[in-house]
Coordinates of C-alpha atoms and ligand atoms in Angstrom, one line a residue:
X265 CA -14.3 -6.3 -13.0
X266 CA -17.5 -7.6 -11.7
X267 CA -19.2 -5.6 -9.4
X268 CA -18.5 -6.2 -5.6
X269 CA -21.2 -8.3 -3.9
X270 CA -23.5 -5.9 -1.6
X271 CA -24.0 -7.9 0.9
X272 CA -20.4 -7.3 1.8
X273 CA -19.6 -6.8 5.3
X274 CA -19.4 -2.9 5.8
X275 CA -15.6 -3.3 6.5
X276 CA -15.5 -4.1 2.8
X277 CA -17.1 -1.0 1.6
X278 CA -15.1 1.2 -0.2
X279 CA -12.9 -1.2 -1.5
X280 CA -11.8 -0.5 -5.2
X281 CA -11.2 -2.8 -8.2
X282 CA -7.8 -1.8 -8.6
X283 CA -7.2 -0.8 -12.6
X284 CA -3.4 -0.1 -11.1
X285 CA -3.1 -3.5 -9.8
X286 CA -4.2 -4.6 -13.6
X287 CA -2.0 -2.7 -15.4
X288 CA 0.6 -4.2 -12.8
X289 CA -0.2 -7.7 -14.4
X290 CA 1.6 -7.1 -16.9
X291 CA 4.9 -6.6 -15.0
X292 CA 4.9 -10.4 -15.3
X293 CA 6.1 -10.1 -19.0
X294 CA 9.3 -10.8 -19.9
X295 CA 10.7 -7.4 -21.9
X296 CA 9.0 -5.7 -19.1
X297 CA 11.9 -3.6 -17.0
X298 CA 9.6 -3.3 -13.1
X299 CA 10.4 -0.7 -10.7
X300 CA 6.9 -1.7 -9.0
X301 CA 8.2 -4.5 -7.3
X302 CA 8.8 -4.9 -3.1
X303 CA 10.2 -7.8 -3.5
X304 CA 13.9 -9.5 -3.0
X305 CA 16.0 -9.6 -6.2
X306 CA 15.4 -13.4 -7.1
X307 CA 18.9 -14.2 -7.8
X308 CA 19.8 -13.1 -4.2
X309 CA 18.0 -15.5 -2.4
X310 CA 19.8 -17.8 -1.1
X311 CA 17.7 -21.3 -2.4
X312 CA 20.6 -23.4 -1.9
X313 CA 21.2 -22.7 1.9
X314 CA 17.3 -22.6 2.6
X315 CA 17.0 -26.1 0.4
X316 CA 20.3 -27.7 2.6
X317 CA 17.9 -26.3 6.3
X318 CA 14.9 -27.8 4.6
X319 CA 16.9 -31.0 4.1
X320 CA 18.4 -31.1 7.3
X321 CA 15.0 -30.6 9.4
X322 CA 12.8 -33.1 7.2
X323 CA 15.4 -35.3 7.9
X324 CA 16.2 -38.0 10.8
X325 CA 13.8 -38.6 13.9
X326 CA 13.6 -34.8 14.1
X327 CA 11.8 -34.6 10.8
X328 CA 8.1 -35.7 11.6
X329 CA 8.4 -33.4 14.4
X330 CA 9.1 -30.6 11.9
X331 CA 5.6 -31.2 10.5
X332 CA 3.5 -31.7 13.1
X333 CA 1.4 -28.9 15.4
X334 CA 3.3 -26.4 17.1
X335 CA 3.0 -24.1 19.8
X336 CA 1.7 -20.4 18.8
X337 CA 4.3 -18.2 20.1
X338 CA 6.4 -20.0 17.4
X339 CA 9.0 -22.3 17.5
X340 CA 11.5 -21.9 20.7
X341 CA 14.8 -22.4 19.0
X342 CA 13.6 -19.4 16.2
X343 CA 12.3 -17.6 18.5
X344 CA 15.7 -17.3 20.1
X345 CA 17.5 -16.3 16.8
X346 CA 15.4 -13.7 16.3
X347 CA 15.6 -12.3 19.4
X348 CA 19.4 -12.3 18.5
X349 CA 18.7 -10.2 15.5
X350 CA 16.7 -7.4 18.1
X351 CA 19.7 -7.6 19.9
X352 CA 22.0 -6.9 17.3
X353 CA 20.1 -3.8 16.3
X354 CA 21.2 -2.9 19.8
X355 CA 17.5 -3.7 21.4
X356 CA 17.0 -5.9 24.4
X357 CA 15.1 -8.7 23.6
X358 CA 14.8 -12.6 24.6
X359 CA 13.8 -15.4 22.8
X360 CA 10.9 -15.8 25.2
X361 CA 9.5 -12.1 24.3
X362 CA 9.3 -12.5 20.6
X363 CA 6.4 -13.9 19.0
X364 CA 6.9 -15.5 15.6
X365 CA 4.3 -14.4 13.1
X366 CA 3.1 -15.4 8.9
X367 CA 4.9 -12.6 7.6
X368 CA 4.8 -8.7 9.7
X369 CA 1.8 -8.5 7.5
X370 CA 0.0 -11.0 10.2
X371 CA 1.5 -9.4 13.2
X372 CA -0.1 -5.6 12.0
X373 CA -3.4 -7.6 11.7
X374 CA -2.6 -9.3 15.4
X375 CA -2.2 -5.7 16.5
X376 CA -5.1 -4.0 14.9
X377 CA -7.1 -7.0 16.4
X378 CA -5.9 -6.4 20.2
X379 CA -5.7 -3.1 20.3
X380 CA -8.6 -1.3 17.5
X381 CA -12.1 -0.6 18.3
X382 CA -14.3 0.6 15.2
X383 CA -14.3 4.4 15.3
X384 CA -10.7 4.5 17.2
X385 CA -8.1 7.0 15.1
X386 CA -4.8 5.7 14.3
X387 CA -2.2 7.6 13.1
X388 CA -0.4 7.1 10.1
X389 CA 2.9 8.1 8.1
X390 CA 1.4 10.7 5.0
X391 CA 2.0 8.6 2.5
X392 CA 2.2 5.1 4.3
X393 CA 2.7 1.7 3.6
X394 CA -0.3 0.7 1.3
X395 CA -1.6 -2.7 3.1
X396 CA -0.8 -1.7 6.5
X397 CA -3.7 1.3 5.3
X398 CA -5.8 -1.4 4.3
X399 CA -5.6 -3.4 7.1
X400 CA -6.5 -0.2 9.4
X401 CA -9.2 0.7 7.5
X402 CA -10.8 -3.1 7.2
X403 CA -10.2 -3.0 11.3
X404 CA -12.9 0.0 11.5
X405 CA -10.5 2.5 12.2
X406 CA -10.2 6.3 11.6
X407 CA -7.0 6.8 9.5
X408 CA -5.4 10.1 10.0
X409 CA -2.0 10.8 8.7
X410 CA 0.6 12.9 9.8
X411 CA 3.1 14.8 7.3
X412 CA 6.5 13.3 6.7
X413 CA 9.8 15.1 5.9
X414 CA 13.5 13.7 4.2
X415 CA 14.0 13.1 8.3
X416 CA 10.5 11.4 8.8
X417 CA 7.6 11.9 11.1
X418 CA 7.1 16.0 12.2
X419 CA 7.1 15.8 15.6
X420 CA 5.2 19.5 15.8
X421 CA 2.3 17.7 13.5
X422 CA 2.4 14.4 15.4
X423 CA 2.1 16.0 18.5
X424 CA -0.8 18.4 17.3
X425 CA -2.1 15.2 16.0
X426 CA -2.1 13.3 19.0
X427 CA -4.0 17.0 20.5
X428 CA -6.7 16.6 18.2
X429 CA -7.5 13.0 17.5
X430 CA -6.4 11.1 21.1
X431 CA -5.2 8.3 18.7
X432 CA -5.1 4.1 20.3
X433 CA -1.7 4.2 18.2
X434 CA 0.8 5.4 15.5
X435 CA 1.9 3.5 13.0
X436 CA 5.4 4.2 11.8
X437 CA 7.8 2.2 9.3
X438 CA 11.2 4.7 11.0
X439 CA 13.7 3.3 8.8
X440 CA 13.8 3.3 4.7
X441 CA 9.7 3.6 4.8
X442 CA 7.8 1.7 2.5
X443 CA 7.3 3.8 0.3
X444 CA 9.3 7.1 0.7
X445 CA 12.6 5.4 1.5
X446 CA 13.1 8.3 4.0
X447 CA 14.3 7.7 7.7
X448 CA 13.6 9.3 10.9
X449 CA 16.1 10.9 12.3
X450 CA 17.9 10.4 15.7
X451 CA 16.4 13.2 17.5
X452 CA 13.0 12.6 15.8
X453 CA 13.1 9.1 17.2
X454 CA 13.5 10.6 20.6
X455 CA 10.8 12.9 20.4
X456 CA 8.1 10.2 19.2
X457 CA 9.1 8.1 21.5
X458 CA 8.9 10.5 24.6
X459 CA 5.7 11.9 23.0
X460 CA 3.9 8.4 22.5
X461 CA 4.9 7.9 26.0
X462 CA 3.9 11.0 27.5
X463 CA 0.4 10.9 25.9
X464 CA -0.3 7.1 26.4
X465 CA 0.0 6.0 22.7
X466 CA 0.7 3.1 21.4
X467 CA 3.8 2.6 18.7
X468 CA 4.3 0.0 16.0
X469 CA 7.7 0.2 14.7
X470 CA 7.5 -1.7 11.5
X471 CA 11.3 -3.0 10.2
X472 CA 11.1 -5.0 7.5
X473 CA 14.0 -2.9 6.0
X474 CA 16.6 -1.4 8.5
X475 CA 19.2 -4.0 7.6
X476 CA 19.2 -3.0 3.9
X477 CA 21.4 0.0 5.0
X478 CA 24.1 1.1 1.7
X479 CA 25.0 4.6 3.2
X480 CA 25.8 5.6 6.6
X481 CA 25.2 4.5 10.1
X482 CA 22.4 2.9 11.7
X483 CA 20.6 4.5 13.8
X484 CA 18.7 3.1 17.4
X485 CA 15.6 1.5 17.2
X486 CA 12.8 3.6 17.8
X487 CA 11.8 0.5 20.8
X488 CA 15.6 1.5 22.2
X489 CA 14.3 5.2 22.5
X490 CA 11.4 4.4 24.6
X491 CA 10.6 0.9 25.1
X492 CA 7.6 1.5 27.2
X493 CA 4.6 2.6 24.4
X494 CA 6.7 0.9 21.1
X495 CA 5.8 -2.7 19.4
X496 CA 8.3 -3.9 17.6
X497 CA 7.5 -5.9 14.0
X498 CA 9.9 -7.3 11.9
X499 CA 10.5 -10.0 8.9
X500 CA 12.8 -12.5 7.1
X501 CA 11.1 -11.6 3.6
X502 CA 13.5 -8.7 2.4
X503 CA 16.5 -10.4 4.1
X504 CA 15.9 -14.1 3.8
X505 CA 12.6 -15.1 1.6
X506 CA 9.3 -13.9 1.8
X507 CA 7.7 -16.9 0.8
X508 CA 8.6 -18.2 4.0
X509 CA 5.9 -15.9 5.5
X510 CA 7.9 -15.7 8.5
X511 CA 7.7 -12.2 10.6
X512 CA 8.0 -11.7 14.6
X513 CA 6.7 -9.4 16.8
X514 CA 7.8 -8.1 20.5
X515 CA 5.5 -6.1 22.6
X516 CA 5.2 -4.6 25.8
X517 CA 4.3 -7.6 28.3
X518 CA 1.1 -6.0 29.6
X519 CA 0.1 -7.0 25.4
X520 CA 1.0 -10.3 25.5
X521 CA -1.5 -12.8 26.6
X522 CA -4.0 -10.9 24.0
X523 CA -1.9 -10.9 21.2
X524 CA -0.9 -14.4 21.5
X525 CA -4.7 -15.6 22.2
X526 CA -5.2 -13.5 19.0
X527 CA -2.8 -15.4 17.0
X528 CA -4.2 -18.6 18.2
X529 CA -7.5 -17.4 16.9
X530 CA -6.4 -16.1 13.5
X531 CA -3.9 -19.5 12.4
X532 CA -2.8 -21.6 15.8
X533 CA 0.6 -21.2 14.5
X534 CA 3.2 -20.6 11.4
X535 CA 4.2 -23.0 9.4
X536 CA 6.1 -25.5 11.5
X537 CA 8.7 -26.8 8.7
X538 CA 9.3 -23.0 7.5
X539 CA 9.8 -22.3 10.8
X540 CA 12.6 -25.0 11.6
X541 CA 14.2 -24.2 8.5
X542 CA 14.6 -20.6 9.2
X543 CA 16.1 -21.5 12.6
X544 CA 18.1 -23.6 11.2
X545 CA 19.4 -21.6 8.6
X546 CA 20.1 -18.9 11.2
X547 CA 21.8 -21.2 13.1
X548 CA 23.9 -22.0 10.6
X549 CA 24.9 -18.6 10.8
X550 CA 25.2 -17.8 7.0
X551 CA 22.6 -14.7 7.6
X552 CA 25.2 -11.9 8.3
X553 CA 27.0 -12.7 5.5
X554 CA 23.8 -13.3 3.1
X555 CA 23.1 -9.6 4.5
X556 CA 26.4 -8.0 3.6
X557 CA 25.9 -9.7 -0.3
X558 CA 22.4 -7.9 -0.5
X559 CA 24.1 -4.7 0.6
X560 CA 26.7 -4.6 -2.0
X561 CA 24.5 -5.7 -4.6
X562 CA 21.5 -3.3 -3.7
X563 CA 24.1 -0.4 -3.3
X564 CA 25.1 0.2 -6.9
X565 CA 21.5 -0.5 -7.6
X566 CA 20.5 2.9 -5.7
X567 CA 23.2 4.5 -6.4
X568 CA 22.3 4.4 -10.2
X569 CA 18.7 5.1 -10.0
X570 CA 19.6 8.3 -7.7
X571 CA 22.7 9.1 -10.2
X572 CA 19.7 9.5 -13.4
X573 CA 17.1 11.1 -11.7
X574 CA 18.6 14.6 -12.1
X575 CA 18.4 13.7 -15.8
X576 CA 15.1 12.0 -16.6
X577 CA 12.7 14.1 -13.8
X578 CA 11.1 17.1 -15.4
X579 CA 11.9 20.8 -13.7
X580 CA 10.3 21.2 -10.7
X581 CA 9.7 17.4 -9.2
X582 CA 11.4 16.3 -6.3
X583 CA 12.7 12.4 -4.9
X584 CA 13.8 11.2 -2.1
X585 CA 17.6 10.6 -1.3
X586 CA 17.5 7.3 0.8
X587 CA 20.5 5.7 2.5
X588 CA 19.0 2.1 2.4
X589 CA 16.1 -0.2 2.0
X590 CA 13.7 -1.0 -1.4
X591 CA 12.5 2.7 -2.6
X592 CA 12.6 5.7 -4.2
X593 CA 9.8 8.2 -3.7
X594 CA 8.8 10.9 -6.7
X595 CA 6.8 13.7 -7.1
X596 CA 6.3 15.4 -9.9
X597 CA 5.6 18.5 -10.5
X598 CA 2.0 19.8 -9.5
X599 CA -0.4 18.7 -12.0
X600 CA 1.6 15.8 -13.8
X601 CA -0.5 12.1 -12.5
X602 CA 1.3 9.6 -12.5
X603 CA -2.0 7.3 -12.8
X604 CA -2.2 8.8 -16.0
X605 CA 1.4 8.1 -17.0
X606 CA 1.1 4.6 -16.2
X607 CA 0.2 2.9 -19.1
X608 CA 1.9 5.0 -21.0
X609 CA 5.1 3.9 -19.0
X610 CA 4.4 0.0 -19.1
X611 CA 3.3 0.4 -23.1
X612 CA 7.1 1.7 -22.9
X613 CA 8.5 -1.6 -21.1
X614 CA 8.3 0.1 -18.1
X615 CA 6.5 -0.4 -14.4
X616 CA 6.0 1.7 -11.8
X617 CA 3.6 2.0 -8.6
X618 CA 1.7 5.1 -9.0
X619 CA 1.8 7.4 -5.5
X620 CA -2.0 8.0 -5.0
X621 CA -2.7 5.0 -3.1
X622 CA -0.4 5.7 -0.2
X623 CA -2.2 8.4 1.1
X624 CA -5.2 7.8 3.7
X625 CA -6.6 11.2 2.8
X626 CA -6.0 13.6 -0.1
X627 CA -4.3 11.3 -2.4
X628 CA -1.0 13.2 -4.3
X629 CA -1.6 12.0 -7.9
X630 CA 1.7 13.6 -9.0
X631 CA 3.9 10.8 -7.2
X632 CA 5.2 7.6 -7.4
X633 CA 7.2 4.7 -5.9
X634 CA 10.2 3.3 -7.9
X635 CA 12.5 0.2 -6.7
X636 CA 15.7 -0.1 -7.3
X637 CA 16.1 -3.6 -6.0
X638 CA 15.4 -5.8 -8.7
X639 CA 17.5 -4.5 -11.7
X640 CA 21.0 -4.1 -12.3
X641 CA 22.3 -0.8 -12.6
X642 CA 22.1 -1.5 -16.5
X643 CA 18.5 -2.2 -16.3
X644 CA 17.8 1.0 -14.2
X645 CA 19.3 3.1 -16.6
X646 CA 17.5 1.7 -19.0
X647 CA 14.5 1.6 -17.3
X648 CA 14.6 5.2 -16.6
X649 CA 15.2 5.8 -20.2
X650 CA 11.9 4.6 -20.7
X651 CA 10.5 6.1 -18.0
X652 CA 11.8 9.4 -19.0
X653 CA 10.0 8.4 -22.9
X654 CA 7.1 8.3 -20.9
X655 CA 7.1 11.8 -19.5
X656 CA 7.8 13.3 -22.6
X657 CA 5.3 11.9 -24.3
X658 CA 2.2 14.9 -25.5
X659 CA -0.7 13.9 -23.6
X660 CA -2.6 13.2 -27.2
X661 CA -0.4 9.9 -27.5
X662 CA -1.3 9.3 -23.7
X663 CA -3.9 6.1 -22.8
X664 CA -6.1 7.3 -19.6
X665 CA -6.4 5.0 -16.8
Ligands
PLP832 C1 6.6 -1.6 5.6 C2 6.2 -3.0 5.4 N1 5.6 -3.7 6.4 C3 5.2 -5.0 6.3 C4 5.4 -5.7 5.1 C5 4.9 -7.1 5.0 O1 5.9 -7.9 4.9 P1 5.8 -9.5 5.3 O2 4.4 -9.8 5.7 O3 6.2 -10.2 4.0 O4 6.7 -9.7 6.4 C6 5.9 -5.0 4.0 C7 6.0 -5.7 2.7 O5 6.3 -5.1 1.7 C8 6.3 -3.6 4.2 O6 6.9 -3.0 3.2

């Protein structure tokens, strides 16, 4: 790795050659069984619907129009289908509040670009979802997290937190967190949700994953507990494709003309032609159903990887339990580093994404993410086989990262 550049802007400093993302490279290879992945199982997605809503808006008078310019808030007929999803996760939302983004990545960047000023504290889950981190951090921000439990957020710590730092906003992911997998729960909602409005903070919900429920039943958007400080971000990658970059965002209307002169700014619009296509693909109404086949297919998936666990984890770690989404959440026991066990794991035909990186302060080398939604239940067992090689392994036959 060549050495970064020093003229650099100083939002750049402290950013690390990744050796993990490296090693991760070599997830590409074809014996290779990866738990690192956040990604769609490939044979889920449905190509042949998305090709047929490609077809059908490239084709006819309608089809130039497809790839032409577009307006910024996003295209009006998507815009209303995905104020249909909010709405069927039992939120009030119209097709003229939501604002369709490139991916929920863009609409965390459209936040941090409204609302942070260098040197203002967000608050963040401990561990939290690794880019969002980033994109805090590259925004001038003061990262602080706050402690997380099987039932999310502490609301004790958040609101000591809140005492301590007067933070512009939190940053939650409330429903099978990237990376824990853990939810918050009912009641926890409630208190973050009076709290951020009682102390003038602002929220962003993050739910890339809440559909991707095998267990249980869903619970109320955190924007249904208090609508008043909460911004709403969600996406069509784990659900639909997340090549189609497509992501949406509904805030609070006093937000509005700022975020939406801010996404002029950053890319005038997303992709037209991905745009139609997803609207018409929604129209079509095959999501729902597209849904329920990820859930029945991801289930077993999760189901296996928490049936092993008891089996492969040395005495003494500990792993989350989660009812839906992408992940599993380890940590060993105190000492182990799972840095360290990396390429001892993927020597083994076996990927995983070490823990440290999650954390925006005291990084927890003893934990790590695994993903459940890319192998079969065959695979996982497997793959846990390996893993479990891997631990027992003496530290002499050990490569060090
Ligand atoms: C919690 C969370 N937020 C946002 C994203 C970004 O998703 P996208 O930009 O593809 O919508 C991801 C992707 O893994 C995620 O896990």
């Amino acid at each position: 790795m060549e050495p970064l550049d020093p003229s650099l802007a100083a939002r750049m400093h402290g950013i690390e050659s990744s050796a993990v993302r490296e090693i991760l490279k070599l997830t590409q290879l074809p014996e290779m069984l990866s738990l690192a992945g956040g990604i769609p199982a490939p044979e889920l997605i449905d190509v042949a619907g998305l090709a047929g809503a490609f077809q059908r808006v490239l084709t006819g008078p309608a089809g130039a129009r497809s790839v032409q310019y577009s307006v910024s808030e996003g295209d009006p007929e998507l815009r209303e289908r995905l104020a249909e999803l909010v709405r069927v996760r039992g939120a009030e939302a119209l097709g003229e509040d939501v604002l369709v983004t490139t991916g929920s990545q863009q609409a965390l960047d459209l936040i941090a670009t409204v609302l942070l000023d260098p040197g203002d504290t967000v608050l963040v889950e401990r561990p939290c979802y690794l880019a969002a981190l980033q994109l805090f951090l590259m925004s001038g921000a003061r990262v602080v997290s706050v402690p997380c439990e099987d039932d999310g957020l502490v609301p004790e710590a958040l609101e000591a937190a809140i005492r301590e730092h007067r933070p512009k906003l939190l940053y939650t992911v409330p429903t099978f967190q990237n990376p824990t997998g853990v939810t918050l729960s009912l009641e926890r909602r409630q208190e973050v949700a009076r709290l951020a409005k009682r102390e003038g903070v602002w929220v962003v919900e993050d739910d890339p994953y809440g559909e991707l429920r095998y267990h249980g039943a869903p619970l109320p958007l955190l924007k249904t507990c208090g609508p008043e400080r909460v911004i709403y971000v969600s996406s069509l990658s784990k659900i639909l494709a997340p090549g189609l970059r497509l992501g949406w965002l509904l805030c609070p209307p006093s937000l509005r003309p700022a975020v939406l002169v801010a996404k002029q700014a950053k890319d005038l619009h997303s992709s037209t032609v991905d745009q139609r296509a997803a609207a018409e693909y929604l129209t079509t109404g095959a999501l729902p159903s597209h849904i329920e086949r990820l859930r029945e297919v991801y289930r077993p998936r999760l189901d296996t990887m928490l049936g092993a666990l008891p089996q492969i984890l040395p005495p003494g770690s500990r792993w989350t339990r989660p009812a839906g989404g992408m992940f599993v959440w380890v940590e060993l026991p105190p000492g182990a580093d799972a840095l360290a066990l990396l390429p001892n794991a993927v020597e083994r035909g076996v990927a995983f994404v070490p823990g440290a990186p999650f954390f925006a302060e005291k990084e927890r080398r003893n934990s790590l993410r695994l993903s459940f939604a890319t192998l079969s239940p065959d695979q996982i067992t497997e793959a846990l086989r390996r893993l479990q090689a891997a631990l027992n392994s003496r530290p002499e036959e050990r490569r060090v990262l």
